[in-house]
Amino acid sequence: MKISIILPVYNEEESILILIDELINLKEIKNDLKEIIFIDDGSTDNTKKILDECAEKNNLIKVISLVKNFGQTAAISAGIDYSTGEILVTMDADLQNDPKDIPQLLKKLEGGFDVVCGWRKERKDKYFSRILPSKIANWIISKISKVPLHDYGCTLKIFKRHILDGIKLYGEMHRFIPIYIAWNGGKITESPVKHRFR
Ligand code: UDP
Ligand code: MG
C-alpha cells in the first residue's frame, strides 16, 4: 500500500532540509513512499521558497500553499484532501517527531488497526507550561471520550485512508480524529515514539 506523508509547516526554514533528508533516506518505506506533502500554512520566512526548490528537484515532494496562517488543523485537513496514498502519516515539520518511528508504527497498523497514534512517552518540552497541562488534558479527554490514549496531541499518527473518508476537520480537532474513529467502530492503538527538543 502506498504511503503519503503529510506535514503542516509554519515558519520552519531551519528544519525542512534536515527533515526531507531524514524522510527520503528511510529505507524501510522507500518502495512504498508515494508522496511527501508539505502544507505551508502562510509562513513568513523562507519556508515556501525552500520547499518549492525541493519540490523542483524531487518529484516525491509536493507543496500546498495556504494564503494565510489557518492553523495546524486546517493545514492537516488540506493535506489529507490532497493526498492520494492508501496509508496516511501525519507528523510535525519541526523535527520534534522522528521519522525513524514511522516503520514501527506502520508494522502495528498492518497488524490490523485503522489508526496508530504516537505516544511521546518522554516528552522534550517545558514541564510546567507544556507537559503538565497536557498530562491533565489527556487524562480528562480519555475519561470523557472513553477512548484510552495517553497522548492525543502527538501529531505523529498513521491512518488507513478509508477511515478518514467523509471526516471534516475544524478548530483544533486534528488531535481528536482517533476518538471520532473509535466512536465509529474503527480500531485504534498507540505506540511510544521518540520526541526531540525543538
Ligand atoms: N504549524 C502550522 N500552523 C500553525 C502552527 C504550527 O502548520 O499555525 C505546524 C508547525 O510548523 C509544526 C506543527 O504544526 O510542523 C506543530 O507545531 P508546533 O511545533 O508549534 O506545536 P507543538 O510541537 O508545540 O505542539
Ligand atoms: Mg513542535
XYZ file of N, CA and C and ligand atoms in Angstrom:
620
model
N 0.841 -1.203 0.000
C 0.000 0.000 0.000
C 0.875 1.252 0.000
N 0.469 2.229 -0.758
C 1.291 3.431 -0.928
C 1.080 4.429 0.217
N 2.155 5.091 0.589
C 2.149 5.969 1.762
C 2.250 7.438 1.361
N 1.389 8.276 1.947
C 1.514 9.736 1.826
C 1.904 10.284 3.194
N 2.956 11.092 3.238
C 3.336 11.750 4.488
C 2.860 13.199 4.414
N 2.179 13.636 5.468
C 1.522 14.950 5.472
C 2.118 15.810 6.586
N 2.707 16.937 6.197
C 3.382 17.779 7.192
C 2.920 19.229 7.148
N 2.229 19.699 8.197
C 1.878 21.118 8.269
C 3.138 21.914 8.628
N 3.342 23.048 7.966
C 4.580 23.809 8.196
C 4.298 25.293 8.371
N 4.754 25.833 9.460
C 4.642 27.272 9.656
C 5.994 27.802 10.138
N 6.651 28.542 9.283
C 7.959 29.142 9.602
C 8.949 28.119 10.161
N 9.288 27.148 9.331
C 10.227 26.105 9.751
C 11.434 26.077 8.822
N 11.912 27.233 8.394
C 13.006 27.251 7.407
C 14.249 26.499 7.893
N 14.456 26.447 9.191
C 15.676 25.808 9.698
C 15.607 24.284 9.675
N 14.394 23.730 9.722
C 14.317 22.272 9.871
C 14.009 21.521 8.579
N 13.483 22.211 7.569
C 12.945 21.497 6.400
C 13.953 20.618 5.671
N 15.130 21.152 5.412
C 16.105 20.375 4.638
C 16.545 19.127 5.398
N 16.737 19.288 6.702
C 17.131 18.139 7.521
C 16.013 17.094 7.508
N 14.785 17.573 7.676
C 13.639 16.668 7.721
C 13.471 15.894 6.412
N 13.578 16.600 5.286
C 13.438 15.933 3.982
C 14.514 14.866 3.834
N 15.702 15.218 4.256
C 16.804 14.264 4.178
C 16.476 13.004 5.000
N 15.960 13.215 6.209
C 15.622 12.068 7.062
C 14.514 11.222 6.429
N 13.532 11.891 5.817
C 12.383 11.168 5.262
C 12.761 10.356 4.024
N 13.523 10.981 3.113
C 13.793 10.237 1.871
C 14.855 9.147 2.075
N 15.524 9.196 3.213
C 16.508 8.143 3.481
C 15.982 7.014 4.365
N 14.691 7.029 4.619
C 14.095 5.933 5.402
C 13.943 4.718 4.498
N 14.915 3.798 4.589
C 14.921 2.718 3.601
C 13.735 1.773 3.757
N 13.215 1.647 4.989
C 12.094 0.714 5.207
C 10.847 1.101 4.410
N 10.704 2.382 4.073
C 9.466 2.772 3.378
C 9.722 3.261 1.950
N 10.970 3.243 1.550
C 11.359 3.803 0.251
C 10.461 3.322 -0.900
N 10.217 2.020 -0.965
C 9.455 1.481 -2.095
C 7.975 1.841 -2.047
N 7.475 2.115 -0.855
C 6.043 2.395 -0.721
C 5.728 3.886 -0.630
N 6.755 4.703 -0.522
C 6.509 6.136 -0.338
C 6.004 6.767 -1.632
N 4.776 7.290 -1.576
C 4.193 7.862 -2.785
C 4.431 9.356 -2.870
N 4.357 10.026 -1.727
C 4.498 11.490 -1.744
C 4.759 12.026 -0.349
N 5.472 13.145 -0.316
C 5.695 13.873 0.927
C 5.041 15.236 0.712
N 3.934 15.463 1.417
C 3.156 16.676 1.173
C 3.412 17.698 2.277
N 3.955 18.830 1.913
C 4.123 19.918 2.866
C 2.990 20.918 2.653
N 2.335 21.292 3.734
C 1.315 22.335 3.631
C 1.878 23.572 4.294
N 2.260 24.538 3.458
C 2.808 25.766 4.001
C 1.646 26.629 4.512
N 1.597 26.751 5.827
C 0.461 27.420 6.479
C 0.731 28.927 6.621
N 0.959 29.575 5.475
C 1.152 31.028 5.476
C 2.453 31.475 6.127
N 3.529 30.724 5.935
C 4.824 31.093 6.537
C 5.283 32.459 6.042
N 6.002 33.160 6.912
C 6.515 34.489 6.538
C 8.046 34.478 6.420
N 8.672 33.329 6.692
C 10.127 33.228 6.498
C 10.400 32.586 5.122
N 11.529 31.936 4.970
C 11.880 31.343 3.666
C 11.315 29.950 3.437
N 10.427 29.503 4.325
C 9.883 28.144 4.215
C 9.389 27.816 2.811
N 8.551 28.686 2.267
C 7.924 28.375 0.979
C 8.964 28.292 -0.147
N 9.912 29.212 -0.117
C 10.964 29.221 -1.144
C 11.769 27.921 -1.089
N 12.149 27.520 0.117
C 12.938 26.295 0.281
C 12.129 25.084 -0.193
N 10.848 25.045 0.205
C 10.000 23.909 -0.179
C 9.837 23.834 -1.692
N 9.597 24.992 -2.334
C 9.418 24.990 -3.797
C 10.678 24.501 -4.497
N 11.830 24.899 -3.982
C 13.088 24.440 -4.583
C 13.239 22.931 -4.436
N 12.876 22.408 -3.268
C 12.967 20.957 -3.040
C 12.016 20.210 -3.961
N 10.805 20.750 -4.133
C 9.798 20.089 -4.976
C 10.258 20.046 -6.436
N 10.989 21.075 -6.850
C 11.541 21.085 -8.219
C 12.501 19.935 -8.429
N 13.291 19.666 -7.401
C 14.373 18.687 -7.546
C 13.890 17.264 -7.305
N 12.840 17.100 -6.508
C 12.424 15.754 -6.117
C 10.921 15.625 -6.314
N 10.506 14.744 -7.229
C 9.068 14.714 -7.533
C 8.217 13.966 -6.509
N 8.852 13.456 -5.441
C 8.056 12.919 -4.325
C 7.496 14.056 -3.478
N 8.167 15.210 -3.559
C 7.793 16.321 -2.682
C 6.741 17.206 -3.339
N 5.656 17.441 -2.614
C 4.580 18.285 -3.126
C 4.311 19.393 -2.114
N 3.979 20.557 -2.610
C 3.787 21.699 -1.710
C 2.406 22.310 -1.939
N 1.663 22.449 -0.856
C 0.389 23.171 -0.902
C 0.633 24.470 -0.155
N 0.232 25.587 -0.733
C 0.450 26.869 -0.052
C -0.881 27.469 0.354
N -1.080 27.653 1.634
C -2.295 28.323 2.098
C -2.030 29.832 2.062
N -3.070 30.618 1.746
C -2.850 32.055 1.513
C -2.555 32.822 2.798
N -2.974 32.257 3.918
C -2.619 32.886 5.192
C -2.475 31.794 6.242
N -2.149 32.184 7.449
C -1.968 31.213 8.528
C -3.323 30.756 9.064
N -3.715 29.519 8.730
C -5.015 28.993 9.172
C -4.906 28.108 10.403
N -3.691 27.722 10.783
C -3.513 26.826 11.929
C -3.318 25.387 11.487
N -2.789 24.612 12.440
C -2.344 23.256 12.126
C -3.468 22.338 11.629
N -4.657 22.448 12.233
C -5.748 21.551 11.830
C -6.133 21.761 10.372
N -6.283 23.034 9.975
C -6.664 23.338 8.593
C -5.580 22.854 7.630
N -4.327 23.013 8.051
C -3.217 22.587 7.185
C -3.254 21.071 7.002
N -3.446 20.334 8.098
C -3.513 18.870 8.010
C -4.696 18.448 7.142
N -5.826 19.130 7.332
C -7.021 18.815 6.566
C -6.776 18.990 5.058
N -6.107 20.087 4.690
C -5.783 20.316 3.274
C -4.874 19.203 2.759
N -3.928 18.772 3.583
C -3.012 17.707 3.186
C -3.736 16.387 2.976
N -4.674 16.078 3.862
C -5.450 14.835 3.727
C -6.255 14.874 2.424
N -6.921 16.012 2.172
C -7.732 16.127 0.950
C -6.890 15.939 -0.310
N -5.670 16.450 -0.276
C -4.810 16.438 -1.453
C -4.142 15.080 -1.669
N -3.981 14.318 -0.587
C -3.158 13.107 -0.649
C -3.836 11.996 -1.439
N -3.028 11.076 -1.969
C -3.576 10.005 -2.789
C -3.167 8.603 -2.305
N -2.339 8.522 -1.263
C -1.899 7.207 -0.780
C -3.000 6.472 -0.021
N -2.817 5.169 0.171
C -3.791 4.384 0.956
C -3.466 4.440 2.441
N -2.212 4.816 2.758
C -1.811 4.987 4.151
C -1.343 6.419 4.332
N -1.865 7.096 5.345
C -1.502 8.493 5.579
C -0.736 8.620 6.891
N 0.377 9.322 6.831
C 1.183 9.593 8.020
C 1.129 11.096 8.252
N 0.691 11.520 9.429
C 0.790 12.947 9.752
C 1.928 13.128 10.745
N 2.678 14.196 10.587
C 3.729 14.484 11.563
C 4.111 15.954 11.545
N 4.764 16.407 12.633
C 5.216 17.789 12.708
C 6.431 17.983 11.817
N 6.622 19.222 11.386
C 7.738 19.520 10.486
C 8.886 20.202 11.221
N 8.825 20.242 12.549
C 9.854 20.970 13.299
C 10.908 20.038 13.890
N 10.923 18.785 13.416
C 11.894 17.766 13.854
C 11.620 17.232 15.253
N 10.506 17.637 15.887
C 10.212 17.067 17.215
C 9.817 15.596 17.081
N 9.046 15.249 16.033
C 8.791 13.832 15.738
C 9.986 13.286 14.960
N 10.246 11.988 15.122
C 11.395 11.385 14.457
C 10.910 10.426 13.366
N 11.264 10.703 12.103
C 10.820 9.822 11.005
C 11.181 8.359 11.239
N 12.225 8.113 12.004
C 12.630 6.720 12.243
C 11.550 5.910 12.956
N 10.577 6.580 13.541
C 9.484 5.863 14.207
C 8.429 5.361 13.224
N 8.434 5.888 12.010
C 7.376 5.534 11.057
C 7.311 4.022 10.799
N 8.435 3.342 10.545
C 8.335 1.897 10.255
C 7.659 1.077 11.354
N 7.979 1.350 12.615
C 7.352 0.542 13.683
C 5.849 0.851 13.807
N 5.458 2.112 13.550
C 4.024 2.427 13.583
C 3.297 1.718 12.429
N 3.960 1.673 11.282
C 3.363 1.002 10.116
C 3.155 -0.484 10.385
N 4.131 -1.092 11.023
C 4.024 -2.519 11.358
C 2.793 -2.773 12.201
N 2.592 -1.856 13.174
C 1.444 -2.013 14.053
C 0.137 -1.867 13.266
N 0.105 -0.900 12.356
C -1.083 -0.686 11.530
C -1.394 -1.946 10.726
N -0.364 -2.528 10.158
C -0.544 -3.740 9.342
C -1.016 -4.922 10.185
N -0.770 -4.829 11.505
C -1.261 -5.878 12.398
C -2.772 -5.827 12.613
N -3.478 -4.919 11.944
C -4.939 -4.933 11.991
C -5.601 -3.709 12.607
N -4.897 -2.583 12.624
C -5.511 -1.357 13.155
C -5.829 -0.361 12.040
N -6.760 0.552 12.322
C -7.090 1.613 11.368
C -6.276 2.867 11.649
N -5.898 3.062 12.915
C -5.096 4.217 13.301
C -4.062 3.777 14.340
N -2.832 4.238 14.179
C -1.820 4.066 15.230
C -1.350 5.459 15.636
N -1.491 5.765 16.932
C -1.153 7.100 17.430
C 0.199 7.068 18.129
N 1.029 8.056 17.839
C 2.289 8.187 18.557
C 2.038 8.643 19.997
N 2.846 8.097 20.898
C 2.754 8.470 22.312
C 4.138 8.956 22.742
N 4.221 10.284 22.979
C 5.505 10.868 23.370
C 5.735 10.563 24.845
N 6.220 9.380 25.112
C 6.350 8.898 26.480
C 7.325 9.766 27.263
N 8.397 10.179 26.598
C 9.339 11.106 27.240
C 9.365 12.389 26.447
N 8.430 13.266 26.789
C 8.267 14.477 26.014
C 9.380 15.471 26.289
N 9.933 16.056 25.247
C 11.008 17.038 25.409
C 10.433 18.442 25.209
N 9.726 18.907 26.238
C 9.155 20.263 26.235
C 9.293 20.804 27.644
N 8.894 22.063 27.840
C 8.955 22.628 29.194
C 7.913 21.943 30.075
N 8.295 21.607 31.311
C 7.411 20.802 32.149
C 6.119 21.543 32.546
N 6.273 22.722 33.171
C 5.081 23.366 33.737
C 4.172 24.019 32.696
N 4.763 24.492 31.597
C 3.909 25.154 30.609
C 3.364 24.182 29.560
N 4.011 23.028 29.333
C 3.563 22.139 28.269
C 3.222 20.730 28.757
N 4.177 20.091 29.448
C 3.984 18.665 29.749
C 2.876 18.448 30.781
N 2.921 19.199 31.881
C 1.922 19.001 32.931
C 0.495 19.315 32.449
N 0.266 20.510 31.829
C -1.099 20.764 31.341
C -1.566 19.702 30.357
N -0.655 19.212 29.535
C -1.053 18.226 28.552
C -1.385 16.886 29.224
N -0.650 16.542 30.294
C -0.977 15.303 31.026
C -2.391 15.367 31.587
N -2.713 16.543 32.185
C -4.049 16.718 32.769
C -5.110 16.647 31.671
N -4.855 17.357 30.566
C -5.825 17.368 29.462
C -6.015 15.954 28.905
N -4.928 15.243 28.720
C -5.037 13.881 28.180
C -5.862 12.984 29.094
N -5.653 13.145 30.406
C -6.386 12.323 31.364
C -7.892 12.616 31.272
N -8.221 13.913 31.240
C -9.643 14.297 31.172
C -10.272 13.795 29.865
N -9.562 14.022 28.765
C -10.107 13.624 27.455
C -10.334 12.111 27.406
N -9.397 11.370 28.013
C -9.569 9.922 27.936
C -10.747 9.459 28.807
N -10.970 10.153 29.953
C -12.131 9.809 30.792
C -13.437 10.145 30.077
N -13.488 11.346 29.484
C -14.737 11.779 28.846
C -15.027 10.965 27.585
N -14.008 10.766 26.780
C -14.246 10.117 25.482
C -14.358 8.600 25.622
N -13.797 8.073 26.720
C -13.696 6.620 26.905
C -12.874 5.952 25.807
N -12.015 6.752 25.177
C -11.043 6.205 24.230
C -9.675 6.356 24.889
N -9.135 5.250 25.407
C -7.967 5.337 26.275
C -6.646 5.515 25.533
N -6.271 6.765 25.296
C -4.946 7.058 24.746
C -4.200 7.918 25.760
N -2.868 7.880 25.709
C -2.072 8.686 26.634
C -1.743 10.064 26.071
N -1.785 10.206 24.741
C -1.227 11.412 24.141
C -1.989 11.781 22.865
N -3.129 12.454 23.039
C -3.933 12.829 21.869
C -3.190 13.836 20.993
N -2.286 14.605 21.629
C -1.683 15.746 20.938
C -0.486 15.429 20.065
N -0.033 14.194 20.049
C 1.122 13.871 19.211
C 0.683 13.846 17.743
N 1.294 14.688 16.929
C 0.877 14.738 15.515
C 1.259 13.467 14.770
N 2.324 12.790 15.224
C 2.734 11.576 14.505
C 1.696 10.478 14.704
N 0.914 10.272 13.625
C -0.127 9.249 13.645
C -0.182 8.627 12.252
N -0.635 7.398 12.208
C -0.739 6.721 10.910
C -2.168 6.213 10.743
N -2.737 6.485 9.570
C -4.145 6.163 9.311
C -4.278 5.314 8.057
N -5.254 4.400 8.066
C -5.692 3.840 6.802
C -6.628 4.877 6.191
N -6.386 5.213 4.954
C -7.077 6.344 4.357
C -8.613 6.232 4.412
N -9.153 5.035 4.151
C -10.611 4.899 4.034
C -11.318 5.337 5.322
N -10.617 5.227 6.432
C -11.219 5.530 7.720
C -11.450 7.048 7.880
N -10.756 7.836 7.053
C -10.894 9.295 7.140
C -11.907 9.844 6.144
N -12.422 8.976 5.281
C -13.359 9.468 4.267
C -14.574 10.104 4.922
N -14.896 11.277 4.475
C -16.089 11.956 4.977
C -15.875 12.756 6.250
N -14.676 12.690 6.846
C -14.434 13.467 8.066
C -14.071 14.894 7.696
N -14.745 15.860 8.308
C -14.419 17.278 8.084
C -13.745 17.810 9.346
N -12.596 18.407 9.211
C -11.855 18.894 10.378
C -12.011 20.400 10.540
N -12.162 20.829 11.785
C -12.181 22.272 12.034
C -11.608 22.548 13.414
N -11.402 23.818 13.718
C -10.868 24.205 15.028
C -9.528 23.556 15.300
N -9.429 22.929 16.450
C -8.181 22.247 16.833
C -8.381 20.737 16.780
N -9.310 20.325 15.932
C -9.832 18.974 16.006
C -8.898 17.851 15.565
N -7.791 18.195 14.895
C -6.965 17.103 14.368
C -6.507 16.158 15.485
N -6.405 16.681 16.696
C -5.973 15.841 17.819
C -6.992 14.750 18.151
N -8.238 15.004 17.809
C -9.296 14.102 18.265
C -9.821 13.160 17.180
N -9.164 13.152 16.044
C -9.599 12.243 14.972
C -9.678 10.796 15.474
N -8.698 10.312 16.249
C -8.786 8.915 16.709
C -10.022 8.645 17.570
N -10.444 9.634 18.349
C -11.643 9.448 19.180
C -12.855 9.249 18.281
N -12.968 10.130 17.302
C -14.093 10.064 16.368
C -14.115 8.701 15.660
N -12.927 8.278 15.251
C -12.833 6.995 14.544
C -13.199 5.827 15.470
N -12.716 5.877 16.717
C -13.039 4.803 17.663
C -14.543 4.770 17.943
N -15.152 5.954 18.084
C -16.598 6.013 18.330
C -17.376 5.385 17.181
N -16.786 5.433 15.977
C -17.468 4.883 14.809
C -17.041 3.450 14.498
N -16.405 2.821 15.482
C -16.096 1.390 15.320
C -14.724 1.077 14.757
N -13.910 2.123 14.503
C -12.561 1.867 13.992
C -11.653 1.314 15.084
N -10.615 0.608 14.668
C -9.665 0.034 15.640
C -8.457 0.952 15.773
N -8.251 1.467 16.996
C -7.122 2.362 17.195
C -6.182 1.811 18.266
N -4.933 2.191 18.168
C -3.965 1.810 19.187
C -2.903 2.902 19.272
N -1.975 2.754 20.234
C -0.902 3.742 20.353
C 0.430 3.030 20.484
N 1.486 3.776 20.229
C 2.817 3.192 20.296
C 3.798 4.285 20.704
N 4.714 3.991 21.654
C 5.653 5.027 22.095
C 6.533 5.512 20.935
N 6.746 6.809 20.875
C 7.629 7.381 19.848
C 8.623 8.326 20.511
N 9.704 8.570 19.808
C 10.723 9.485 20.295
C 10.204 10.923 20.167
N 10.642 11.776 21.064
C 10.304 13.196 20.953
C 11.579 13.983 21.136
N 11.789 14.949 20.264
C 13.051 15.691 20.317
C 12.797 17.143 20.700
N 13.803 17.791 21.249
C 13.663 19.203 21.595
C 13.507 20.025 20.330
N 12.750 21.096 20.417
C 12.577 21.979 19.282
C 13.862 22.741 19.015
N 2.092 24.655 12.452
C 1.237 25.026 11.430
N 0.450 26.134 11.627
C 0.484 26.873 12.773
C 1.338 26.452 13.815
C 2.117 25.339 13.629
O 1.184 24.393 10.389
O -0.233 27.873 12.853
C 2.957 23.477 12.265
C 4.405 23.647 12.735
O 5.230 24.163 11.717
C 4.792 22.224 13.105
C 3.478 21.647 13.646
O 2.440 22.450 13.080
O 5.199 21.494 11.977
C 3.412 21.675 15.165
O 3.567 22.992 15.628
P 4.334 23.330 16.965
O 5.684 22.728 16.944
O 4.259 24.821 17.136
O 3.420 22.624 18.054
P 3.874 21.803 19.355
O 5.010 20.892 18.985
O 4.316 22.824 20.321
O 2.634 21.072 19.751
Mg 6.647 21.172 17.891
